[in-house]
XYZ file of N, CA and C in Angstrom:
786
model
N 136.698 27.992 63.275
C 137.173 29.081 64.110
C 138.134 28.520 65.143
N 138.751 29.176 65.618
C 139.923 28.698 66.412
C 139.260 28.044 67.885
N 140.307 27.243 68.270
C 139.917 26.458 69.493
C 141.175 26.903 70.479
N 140.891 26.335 71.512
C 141.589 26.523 72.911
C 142.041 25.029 73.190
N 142.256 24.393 72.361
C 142.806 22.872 72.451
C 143.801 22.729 71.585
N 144.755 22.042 71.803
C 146.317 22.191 71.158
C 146.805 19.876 71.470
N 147.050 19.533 70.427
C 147.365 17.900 70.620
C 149.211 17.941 70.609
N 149.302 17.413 71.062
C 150.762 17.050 71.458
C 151.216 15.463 71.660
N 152.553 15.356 71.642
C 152.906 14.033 72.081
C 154.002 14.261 73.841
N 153.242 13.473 74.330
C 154.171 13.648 75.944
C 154.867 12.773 75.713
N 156.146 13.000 76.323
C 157.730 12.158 76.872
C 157.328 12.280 77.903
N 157.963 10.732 78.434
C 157.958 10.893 80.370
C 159.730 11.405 80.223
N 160.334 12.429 80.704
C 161.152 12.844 80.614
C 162.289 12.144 81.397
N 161.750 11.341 82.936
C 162.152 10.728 83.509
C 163.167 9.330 82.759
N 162.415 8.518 81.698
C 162.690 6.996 80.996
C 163.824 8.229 80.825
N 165.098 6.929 80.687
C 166.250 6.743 79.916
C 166.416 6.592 78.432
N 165.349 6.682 77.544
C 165.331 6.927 76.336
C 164.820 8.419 76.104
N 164.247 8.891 76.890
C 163.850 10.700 76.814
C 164.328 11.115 77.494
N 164.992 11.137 78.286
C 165.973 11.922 79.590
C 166.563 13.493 78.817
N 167.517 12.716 77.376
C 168.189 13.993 76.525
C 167.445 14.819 75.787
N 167.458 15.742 75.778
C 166.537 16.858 75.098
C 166.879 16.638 73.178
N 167.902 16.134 73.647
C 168.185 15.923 71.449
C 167.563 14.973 71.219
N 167.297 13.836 71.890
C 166.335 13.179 71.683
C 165.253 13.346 71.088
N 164.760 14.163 71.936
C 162.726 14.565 71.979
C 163.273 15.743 70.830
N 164.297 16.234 70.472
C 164.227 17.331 69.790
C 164.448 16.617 68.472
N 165.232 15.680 67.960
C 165.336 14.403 67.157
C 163.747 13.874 66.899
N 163.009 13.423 67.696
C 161.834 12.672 67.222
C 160.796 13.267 66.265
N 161.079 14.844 67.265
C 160.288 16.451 66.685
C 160.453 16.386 65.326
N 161.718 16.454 65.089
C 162.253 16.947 63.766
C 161.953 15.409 63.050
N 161.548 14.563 62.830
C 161.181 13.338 62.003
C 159.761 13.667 61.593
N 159.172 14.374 62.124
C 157.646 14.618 61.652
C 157.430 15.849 61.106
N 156.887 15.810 59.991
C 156.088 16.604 59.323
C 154.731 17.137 59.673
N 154.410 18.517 59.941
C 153.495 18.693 60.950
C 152.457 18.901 59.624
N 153.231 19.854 59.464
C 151.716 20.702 58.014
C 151.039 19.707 57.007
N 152.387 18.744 56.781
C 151.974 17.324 56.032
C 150.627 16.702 56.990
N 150.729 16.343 57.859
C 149.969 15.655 58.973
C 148.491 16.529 59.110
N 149.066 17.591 58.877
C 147.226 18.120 59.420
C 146.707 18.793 57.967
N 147.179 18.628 57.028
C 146.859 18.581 55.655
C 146.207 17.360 55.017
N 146.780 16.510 55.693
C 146.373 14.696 55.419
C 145.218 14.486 55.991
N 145.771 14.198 57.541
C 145.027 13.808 58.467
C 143.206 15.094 58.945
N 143.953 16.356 59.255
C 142.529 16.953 59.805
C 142.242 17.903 58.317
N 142.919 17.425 57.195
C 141.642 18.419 56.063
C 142.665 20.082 56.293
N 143.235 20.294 56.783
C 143.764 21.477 56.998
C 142.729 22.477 58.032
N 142.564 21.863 59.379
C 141.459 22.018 59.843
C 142.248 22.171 61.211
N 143.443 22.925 61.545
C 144.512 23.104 62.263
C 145.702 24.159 61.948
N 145.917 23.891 62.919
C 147.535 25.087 62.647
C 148.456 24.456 63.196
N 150.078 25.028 62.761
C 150.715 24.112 63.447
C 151.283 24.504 64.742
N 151.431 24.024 66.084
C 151.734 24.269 67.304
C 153.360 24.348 67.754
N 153.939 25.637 68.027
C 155.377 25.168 68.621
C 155.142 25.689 70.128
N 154.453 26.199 70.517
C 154.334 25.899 71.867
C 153.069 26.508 72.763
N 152.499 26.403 73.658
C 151.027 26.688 74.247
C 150.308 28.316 74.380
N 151.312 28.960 74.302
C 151.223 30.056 73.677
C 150.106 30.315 72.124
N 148.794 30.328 72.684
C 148.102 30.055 71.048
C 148.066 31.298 69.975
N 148.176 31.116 69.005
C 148.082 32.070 67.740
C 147.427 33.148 67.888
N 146.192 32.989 68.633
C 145.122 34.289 69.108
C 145.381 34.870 69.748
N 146.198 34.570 71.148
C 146.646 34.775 72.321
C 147.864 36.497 71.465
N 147.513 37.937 72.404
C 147.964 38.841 72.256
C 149.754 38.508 72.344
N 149.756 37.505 73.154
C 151.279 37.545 74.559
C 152.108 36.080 72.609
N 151.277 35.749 71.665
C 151.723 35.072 70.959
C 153.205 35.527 69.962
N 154.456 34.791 70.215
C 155.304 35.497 69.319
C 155.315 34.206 68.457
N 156.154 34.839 67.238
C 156.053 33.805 65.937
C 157.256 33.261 66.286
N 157.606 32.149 66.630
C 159.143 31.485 67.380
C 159.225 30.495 66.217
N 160.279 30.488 65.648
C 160.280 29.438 64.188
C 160.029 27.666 65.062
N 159.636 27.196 64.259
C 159.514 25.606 65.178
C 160.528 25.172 64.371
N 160.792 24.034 65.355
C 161.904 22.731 64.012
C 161.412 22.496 63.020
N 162.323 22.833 62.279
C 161.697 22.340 60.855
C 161.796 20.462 61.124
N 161.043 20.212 59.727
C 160.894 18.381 59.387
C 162.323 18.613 58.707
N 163.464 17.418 59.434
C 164.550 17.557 58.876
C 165.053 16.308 59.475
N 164.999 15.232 58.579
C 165.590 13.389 59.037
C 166.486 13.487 59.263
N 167.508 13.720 58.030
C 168.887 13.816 58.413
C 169.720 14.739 59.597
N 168.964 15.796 59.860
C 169.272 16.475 61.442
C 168.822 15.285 62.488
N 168.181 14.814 62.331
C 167.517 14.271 63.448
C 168.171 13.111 63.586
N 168.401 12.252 62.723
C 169.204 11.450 62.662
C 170.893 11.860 63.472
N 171.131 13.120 63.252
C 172.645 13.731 63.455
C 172.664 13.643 64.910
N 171.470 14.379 65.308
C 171.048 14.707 66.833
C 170.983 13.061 67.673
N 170.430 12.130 67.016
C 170.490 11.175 67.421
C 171.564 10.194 67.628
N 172.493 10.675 66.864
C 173.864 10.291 66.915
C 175.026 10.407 67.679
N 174.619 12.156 67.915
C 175.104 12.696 68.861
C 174.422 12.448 70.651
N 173.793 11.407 70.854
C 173.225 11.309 71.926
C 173.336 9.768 71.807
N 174.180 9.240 70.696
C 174.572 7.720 71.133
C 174.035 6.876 70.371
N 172.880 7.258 69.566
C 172.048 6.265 68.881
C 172.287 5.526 67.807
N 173.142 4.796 67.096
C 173.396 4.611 65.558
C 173.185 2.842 65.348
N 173.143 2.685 64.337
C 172.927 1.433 64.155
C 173.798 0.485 63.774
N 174.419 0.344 64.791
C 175.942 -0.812 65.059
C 175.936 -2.090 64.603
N 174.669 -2.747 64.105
C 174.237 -4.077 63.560
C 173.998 -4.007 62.677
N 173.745 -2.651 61.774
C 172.971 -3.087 60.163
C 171.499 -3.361 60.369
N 170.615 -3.733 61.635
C 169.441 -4.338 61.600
C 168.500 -2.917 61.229
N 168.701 -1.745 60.495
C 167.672 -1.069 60.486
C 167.120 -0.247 61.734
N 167.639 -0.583 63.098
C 166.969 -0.058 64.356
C 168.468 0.487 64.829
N 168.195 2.065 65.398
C 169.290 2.460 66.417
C 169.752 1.692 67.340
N 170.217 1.340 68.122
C 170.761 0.935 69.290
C 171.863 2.023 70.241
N 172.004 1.597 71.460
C 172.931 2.417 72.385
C 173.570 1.473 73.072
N 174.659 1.033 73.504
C 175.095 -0.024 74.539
C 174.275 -1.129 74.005
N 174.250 -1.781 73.245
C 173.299 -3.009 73.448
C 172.197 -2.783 73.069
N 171.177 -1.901 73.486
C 169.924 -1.759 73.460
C 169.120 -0.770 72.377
N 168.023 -1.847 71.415
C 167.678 -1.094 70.516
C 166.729 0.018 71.079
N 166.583 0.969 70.168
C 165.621 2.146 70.487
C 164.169 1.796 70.211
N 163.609 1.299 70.824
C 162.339 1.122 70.900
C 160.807 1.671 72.135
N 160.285 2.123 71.552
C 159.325 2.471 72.781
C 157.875 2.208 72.531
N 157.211 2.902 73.309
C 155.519 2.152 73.154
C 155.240 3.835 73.504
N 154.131 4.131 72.417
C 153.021 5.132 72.228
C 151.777 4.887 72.415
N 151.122 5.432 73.419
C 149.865 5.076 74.039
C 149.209 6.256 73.692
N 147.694 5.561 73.103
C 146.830 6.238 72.259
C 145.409 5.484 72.762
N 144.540 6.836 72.682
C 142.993 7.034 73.194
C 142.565 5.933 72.246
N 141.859 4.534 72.816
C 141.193 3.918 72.263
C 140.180 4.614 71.105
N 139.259 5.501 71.809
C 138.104 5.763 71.422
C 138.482 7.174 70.200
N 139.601 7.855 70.053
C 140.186 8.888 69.546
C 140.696 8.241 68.034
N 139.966 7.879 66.833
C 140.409 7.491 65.513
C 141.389 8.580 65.194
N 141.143 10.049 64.825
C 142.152 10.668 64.746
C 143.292 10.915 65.299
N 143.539 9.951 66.658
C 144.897 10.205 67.112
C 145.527 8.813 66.583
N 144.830 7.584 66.489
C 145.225 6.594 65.984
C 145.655 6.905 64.739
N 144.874 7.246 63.928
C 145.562 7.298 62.473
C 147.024 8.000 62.455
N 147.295 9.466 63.440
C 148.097 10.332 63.453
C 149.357 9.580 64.148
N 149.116 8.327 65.165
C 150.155 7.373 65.671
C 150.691 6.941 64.424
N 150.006 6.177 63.648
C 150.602 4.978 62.556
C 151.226 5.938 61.415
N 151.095 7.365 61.751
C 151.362 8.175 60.077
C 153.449 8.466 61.209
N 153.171 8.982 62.630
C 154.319 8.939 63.346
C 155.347 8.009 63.269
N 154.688 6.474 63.938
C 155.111 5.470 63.894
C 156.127 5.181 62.616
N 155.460 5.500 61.405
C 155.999 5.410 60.297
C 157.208 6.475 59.691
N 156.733 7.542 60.498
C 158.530 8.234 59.767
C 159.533 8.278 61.173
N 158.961 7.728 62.636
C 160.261 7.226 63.423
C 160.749 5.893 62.864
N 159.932 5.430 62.202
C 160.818 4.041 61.491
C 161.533 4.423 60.692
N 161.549 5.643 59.764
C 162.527 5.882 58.316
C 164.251 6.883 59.568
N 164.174 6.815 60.721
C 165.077 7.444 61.648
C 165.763 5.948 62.472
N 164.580 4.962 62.115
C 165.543 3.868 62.490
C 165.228 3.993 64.036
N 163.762 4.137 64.266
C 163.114 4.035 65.709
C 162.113 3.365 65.795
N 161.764 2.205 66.592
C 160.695 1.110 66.151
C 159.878 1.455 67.672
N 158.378 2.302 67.366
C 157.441 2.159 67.972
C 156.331 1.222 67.812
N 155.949 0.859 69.044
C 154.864 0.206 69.046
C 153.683 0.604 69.529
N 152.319 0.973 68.869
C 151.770 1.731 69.641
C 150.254 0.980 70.445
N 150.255 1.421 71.508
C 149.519 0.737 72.868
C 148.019 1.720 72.627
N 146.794 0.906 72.306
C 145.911 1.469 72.491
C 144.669 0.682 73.675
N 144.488 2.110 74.695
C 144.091 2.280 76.025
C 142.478 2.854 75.874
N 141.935 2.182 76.455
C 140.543 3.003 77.172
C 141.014 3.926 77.789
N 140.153 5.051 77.306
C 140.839 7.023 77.749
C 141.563 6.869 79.395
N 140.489 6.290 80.271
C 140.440 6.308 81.829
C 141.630 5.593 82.325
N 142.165 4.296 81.660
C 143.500 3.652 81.829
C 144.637 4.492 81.179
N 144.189 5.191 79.904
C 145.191 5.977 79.767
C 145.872 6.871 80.544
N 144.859 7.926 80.399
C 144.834 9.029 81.518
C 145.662 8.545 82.807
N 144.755 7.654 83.336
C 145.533 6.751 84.687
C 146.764 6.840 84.771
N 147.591 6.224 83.434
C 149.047 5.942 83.419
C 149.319 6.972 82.724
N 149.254 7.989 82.534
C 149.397 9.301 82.092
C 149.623 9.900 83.414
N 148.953 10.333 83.722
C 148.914 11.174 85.609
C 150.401 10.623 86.265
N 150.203 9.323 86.377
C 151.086 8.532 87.105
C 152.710 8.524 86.437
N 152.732 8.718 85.986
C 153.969 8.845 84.798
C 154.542 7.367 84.588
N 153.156 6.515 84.492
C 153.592 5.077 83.991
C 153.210 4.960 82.558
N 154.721 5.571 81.704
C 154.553 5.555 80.306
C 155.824 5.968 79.865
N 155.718 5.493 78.469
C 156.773 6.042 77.507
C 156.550 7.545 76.535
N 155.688 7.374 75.781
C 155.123 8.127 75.247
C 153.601 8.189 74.830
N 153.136 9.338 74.755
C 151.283 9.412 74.779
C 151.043 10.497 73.536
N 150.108 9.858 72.677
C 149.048 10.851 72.250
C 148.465 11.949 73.365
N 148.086 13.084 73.470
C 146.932 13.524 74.014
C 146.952 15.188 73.670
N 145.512 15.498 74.210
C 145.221 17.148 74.251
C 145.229 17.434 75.656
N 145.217 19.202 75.236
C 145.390 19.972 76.754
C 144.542 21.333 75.779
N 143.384 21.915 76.959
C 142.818 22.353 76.603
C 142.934 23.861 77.693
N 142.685 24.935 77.200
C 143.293 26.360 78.228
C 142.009 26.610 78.564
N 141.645 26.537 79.985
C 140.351 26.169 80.750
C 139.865 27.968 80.612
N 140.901 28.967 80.419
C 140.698 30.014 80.265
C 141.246 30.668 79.067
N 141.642 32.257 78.948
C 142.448 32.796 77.809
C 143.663 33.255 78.531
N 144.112 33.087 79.880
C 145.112 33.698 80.222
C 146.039 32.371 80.279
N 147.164 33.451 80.102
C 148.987 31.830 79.375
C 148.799 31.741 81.178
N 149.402 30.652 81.248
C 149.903 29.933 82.178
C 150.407 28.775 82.478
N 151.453 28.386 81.893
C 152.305 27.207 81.665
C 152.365 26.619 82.925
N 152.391 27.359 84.054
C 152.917 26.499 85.385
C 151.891 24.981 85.212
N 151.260 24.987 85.200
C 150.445 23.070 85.438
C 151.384 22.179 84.739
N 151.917 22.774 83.810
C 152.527 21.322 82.659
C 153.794 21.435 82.795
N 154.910 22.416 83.409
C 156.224 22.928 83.025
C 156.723 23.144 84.437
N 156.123 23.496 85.267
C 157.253 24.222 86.572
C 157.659 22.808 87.605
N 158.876 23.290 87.963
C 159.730 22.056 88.472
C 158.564 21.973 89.656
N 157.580 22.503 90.542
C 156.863 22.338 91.723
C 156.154 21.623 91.638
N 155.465 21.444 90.024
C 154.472 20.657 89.628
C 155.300 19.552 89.433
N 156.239 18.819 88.812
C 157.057 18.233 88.573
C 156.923 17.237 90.004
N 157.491 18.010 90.989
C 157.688 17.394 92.123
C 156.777 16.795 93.072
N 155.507 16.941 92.393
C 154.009 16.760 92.804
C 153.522 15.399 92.284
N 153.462 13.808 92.577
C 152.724 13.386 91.776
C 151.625 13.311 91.523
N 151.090 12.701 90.382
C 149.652 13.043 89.758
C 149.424 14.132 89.225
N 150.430 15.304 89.243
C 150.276 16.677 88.975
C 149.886 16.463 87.132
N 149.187 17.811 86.717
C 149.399 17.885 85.227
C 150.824 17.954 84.560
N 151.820 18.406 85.300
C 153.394 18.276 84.744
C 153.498 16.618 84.456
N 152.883 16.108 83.822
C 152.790 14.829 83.688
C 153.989 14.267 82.388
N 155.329 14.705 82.060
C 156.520 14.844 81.804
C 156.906 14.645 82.590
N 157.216 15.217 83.710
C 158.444 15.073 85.024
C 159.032 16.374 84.419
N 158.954 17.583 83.839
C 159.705 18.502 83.059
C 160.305 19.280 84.630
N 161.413 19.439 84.683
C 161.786 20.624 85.439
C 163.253 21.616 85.150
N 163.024 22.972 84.576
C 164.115 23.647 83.958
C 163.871 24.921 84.681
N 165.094 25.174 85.746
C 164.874 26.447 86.485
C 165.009 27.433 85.664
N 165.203 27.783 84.660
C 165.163 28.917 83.262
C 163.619 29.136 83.224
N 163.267 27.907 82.344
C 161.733 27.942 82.525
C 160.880 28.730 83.548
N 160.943 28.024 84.845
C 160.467 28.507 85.909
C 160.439 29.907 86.250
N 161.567 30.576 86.181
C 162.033 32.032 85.970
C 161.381 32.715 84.884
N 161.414 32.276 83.994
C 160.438 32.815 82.811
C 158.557 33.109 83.478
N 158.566 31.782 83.691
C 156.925 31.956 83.971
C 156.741 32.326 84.913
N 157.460 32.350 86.050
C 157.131 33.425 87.176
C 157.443 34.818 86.794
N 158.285 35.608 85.823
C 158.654 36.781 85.373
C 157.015 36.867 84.625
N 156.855 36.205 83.972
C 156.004 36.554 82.716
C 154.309 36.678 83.538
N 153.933 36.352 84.288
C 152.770 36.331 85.376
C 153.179 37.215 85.777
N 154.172 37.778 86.286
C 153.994 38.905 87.497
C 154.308 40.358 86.423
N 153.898 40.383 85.183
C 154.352 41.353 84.034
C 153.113 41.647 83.494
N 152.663 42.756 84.228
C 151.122 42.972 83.688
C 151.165 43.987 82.529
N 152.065 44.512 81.748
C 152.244 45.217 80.687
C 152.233 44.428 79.596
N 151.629 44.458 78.633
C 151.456 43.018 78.004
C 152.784 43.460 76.954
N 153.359 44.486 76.681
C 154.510 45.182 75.749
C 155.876 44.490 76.352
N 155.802 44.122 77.499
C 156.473 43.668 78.220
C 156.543 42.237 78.786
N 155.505 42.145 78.519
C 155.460 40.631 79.219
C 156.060 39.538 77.723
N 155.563 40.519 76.219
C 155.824 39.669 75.536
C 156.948 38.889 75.063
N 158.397 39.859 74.973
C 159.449 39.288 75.084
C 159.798 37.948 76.523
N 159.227 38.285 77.148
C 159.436 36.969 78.237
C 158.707 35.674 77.621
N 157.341 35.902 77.525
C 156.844 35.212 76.715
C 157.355 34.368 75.585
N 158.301 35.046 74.834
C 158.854 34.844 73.490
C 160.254 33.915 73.974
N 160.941 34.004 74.970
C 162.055 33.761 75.589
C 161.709 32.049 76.075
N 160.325 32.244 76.732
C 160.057 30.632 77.425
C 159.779 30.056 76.128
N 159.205 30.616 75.000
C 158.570 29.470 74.133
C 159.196 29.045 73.425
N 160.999 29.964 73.271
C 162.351 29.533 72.695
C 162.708 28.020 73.030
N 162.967 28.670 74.868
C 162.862 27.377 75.516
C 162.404 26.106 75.738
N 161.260 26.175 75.717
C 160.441 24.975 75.935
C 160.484 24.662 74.391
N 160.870 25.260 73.186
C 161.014 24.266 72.025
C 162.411 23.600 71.670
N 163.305 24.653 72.642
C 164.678 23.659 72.257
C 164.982 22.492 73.437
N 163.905 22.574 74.432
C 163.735 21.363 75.421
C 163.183 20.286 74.829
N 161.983 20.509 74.331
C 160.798 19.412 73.599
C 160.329 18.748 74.952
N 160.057 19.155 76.255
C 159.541 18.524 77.308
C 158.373 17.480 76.571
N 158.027 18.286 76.252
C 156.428 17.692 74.978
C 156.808 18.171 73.734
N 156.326 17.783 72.664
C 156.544 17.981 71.356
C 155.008 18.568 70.563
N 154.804 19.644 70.679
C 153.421 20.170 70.220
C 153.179 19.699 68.550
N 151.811 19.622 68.433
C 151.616 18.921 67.090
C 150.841 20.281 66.335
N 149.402 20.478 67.441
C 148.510 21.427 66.093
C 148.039 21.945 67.577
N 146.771 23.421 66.816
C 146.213 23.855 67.917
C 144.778 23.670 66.889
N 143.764 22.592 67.237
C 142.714 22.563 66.721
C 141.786 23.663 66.123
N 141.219 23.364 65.108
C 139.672 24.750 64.671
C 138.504 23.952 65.194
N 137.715 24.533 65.502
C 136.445 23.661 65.770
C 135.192 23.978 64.189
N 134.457 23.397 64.311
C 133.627 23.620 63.567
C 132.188 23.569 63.869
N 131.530 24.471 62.990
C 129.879 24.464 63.181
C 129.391 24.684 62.043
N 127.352 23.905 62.289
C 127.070 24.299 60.989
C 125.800 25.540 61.259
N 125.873 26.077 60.280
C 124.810 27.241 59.967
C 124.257 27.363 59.145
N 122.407 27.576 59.336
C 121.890 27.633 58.351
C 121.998 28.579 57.658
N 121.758 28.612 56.279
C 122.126 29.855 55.099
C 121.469 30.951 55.490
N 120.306 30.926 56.242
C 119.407 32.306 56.107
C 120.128 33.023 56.985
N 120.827 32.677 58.075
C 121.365 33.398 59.207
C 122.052 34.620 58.807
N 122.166 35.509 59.290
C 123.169 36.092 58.652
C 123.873 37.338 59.596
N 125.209 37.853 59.117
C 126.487 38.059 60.257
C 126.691 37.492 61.422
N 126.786 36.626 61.238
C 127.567 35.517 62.009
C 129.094 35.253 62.061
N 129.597 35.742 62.946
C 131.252 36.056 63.402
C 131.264 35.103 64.402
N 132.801 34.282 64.181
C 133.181 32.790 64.880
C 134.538 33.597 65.920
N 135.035 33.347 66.828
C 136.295 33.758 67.466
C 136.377 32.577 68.282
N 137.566 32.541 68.942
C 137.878 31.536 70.104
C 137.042 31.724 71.158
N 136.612 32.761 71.280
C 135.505 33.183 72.314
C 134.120 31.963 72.091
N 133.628 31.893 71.295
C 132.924 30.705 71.078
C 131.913 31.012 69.500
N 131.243 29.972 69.435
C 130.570 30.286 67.708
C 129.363 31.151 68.149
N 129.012 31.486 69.143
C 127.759 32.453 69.547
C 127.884 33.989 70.126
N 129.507 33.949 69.742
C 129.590 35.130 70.766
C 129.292 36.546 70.294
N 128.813 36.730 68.858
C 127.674 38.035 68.219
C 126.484 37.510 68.464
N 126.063 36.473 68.879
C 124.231 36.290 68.809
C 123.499 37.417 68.175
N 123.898 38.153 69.425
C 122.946 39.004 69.609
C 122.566 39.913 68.164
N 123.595 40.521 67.175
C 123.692 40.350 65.654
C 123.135 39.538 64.897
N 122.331 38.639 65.307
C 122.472 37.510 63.924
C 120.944 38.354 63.532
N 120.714 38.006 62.341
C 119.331 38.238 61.708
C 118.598 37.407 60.366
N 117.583 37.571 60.142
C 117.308 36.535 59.234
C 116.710 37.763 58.294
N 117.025 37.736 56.833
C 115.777 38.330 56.336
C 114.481 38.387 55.847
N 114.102 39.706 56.212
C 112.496 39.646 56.186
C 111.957 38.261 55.493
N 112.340 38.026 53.949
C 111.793 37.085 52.944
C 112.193 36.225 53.571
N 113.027 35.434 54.399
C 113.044 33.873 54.378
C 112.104 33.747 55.504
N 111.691 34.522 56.536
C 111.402 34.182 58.118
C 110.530 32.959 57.627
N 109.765 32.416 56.551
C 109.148 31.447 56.543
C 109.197 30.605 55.947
């Protein structure tokens, strides 16, 4: 049943290798999402283009980047990157494209999902190395925006959208804040202050639909999946309905029949 947790990869937007949005929109487009959570989680996911979740009423269907190398490659070209030596690795001025991806020690599924990454920014001619952290050092240099790039989740503590923690230039300007990107796009900002103060939800949704344009042709973050959770149940149970709301939220429905109670 659906979850309220969504995995992503953060850019510190700040580094001089993510600064350009074709960039992060370049790295996007090197990965195969549906491949990845077909492989990796069993098909036990959906794919994410922006925090806006699938369940969520205010949800519009905004096409994501497609998996497309040779765009990405183009995009990367166009932002300086090509490989002036023959050695297989982009370079810019001198300097090859290389960065470090920091990943939850204790998180196997984000590790595996690094080395499956790792591996098609190498077929783009981008050599990551990826840094694996005890969660608490992560996190640490996560908050702090001492990083290149990160595995991690973000989980919607409620059901109502509210992008401001991860996206608005105020948070941005805050350190330690959850805007833990450095993201700041006064478009954006305008959006999510329009879209909060729009209590018609007929209305709010095109705004809605407008930021999540945005924030995918930014790639502040690059969304991966929005998790399912799972549970088990015994056979006798019976009408048992799962929602994002949680796996108990008919209880009060469930019944056993007469013949099994023993």
């Amino acid at each position: 049943y659906p979850s309220r947790e969504f995995t992503y990869i953060g850019w510190n937007n700040a580094h001089p290798l993510f600064e350009d949005a074709r960039v992060r929109r370049a790295l996007a487009m090197g990965l195969n999402r549906p491949d990845l959570i077909h492989a990796m989680l069993h098909d036990l996911a959906v794919p994410a283009v922006g925090m806006i979740p699938p369940w969520s009423p205010l949800y519009s269907d905004v096409e994501p980047l497609p998996h497309d190398p040779a765009g990405a490659r183009r995009l990367l070209a166009e932002a300086g990157w090509t490989d002036s030596d023959g050695d297989g690795i982009l370079d810019r001025n001198g300097q090859p494209f290389r960065f470090q991806l920091m990943v939850n020690s204790a998180n196997r599924m984000h590790q595996d999902i690094a080395t499956v990454m790792q591996q098609r920014w190498a077929d783009l001619g981008v050599s990551v190395e990826l840094r694996t952290l005890e969660f608490q050092t992560l996190l640490q240099q996560h908050r702090g925006r001492q990083y290149e790039a990160v595995i991690s989740n973000w989980t919607l503590d409620n059901f109502k959208v509210d992008p401001t923690p991860l996206f608005s230039c105020e948070q941005a300007r805050q350190p330690g804040s959850a805007n833990r990107a450095g993201f700041c796009d006064p478009d954006v900002d305008r959006l999510i202050q329009t879209g909060l103060s729009t209590t018609d939800p007929a209305e709010a949704a095109p705004v809605w639909r407008e930021f999540s344009e945005r924030i995918c042709d930014q790639q502040p973050i690059t969304f991966l999946f929005w998790s399912e959770d799972l549970s088990g149940v015994g056979s006798r149970v019976q009408d048992i309905h799962t929602d994002v709301r949680s796996k108990i939220v008919n209880i009060g429905e469930w019944w056993i029949p007469e013949e099994r109670r023993r």
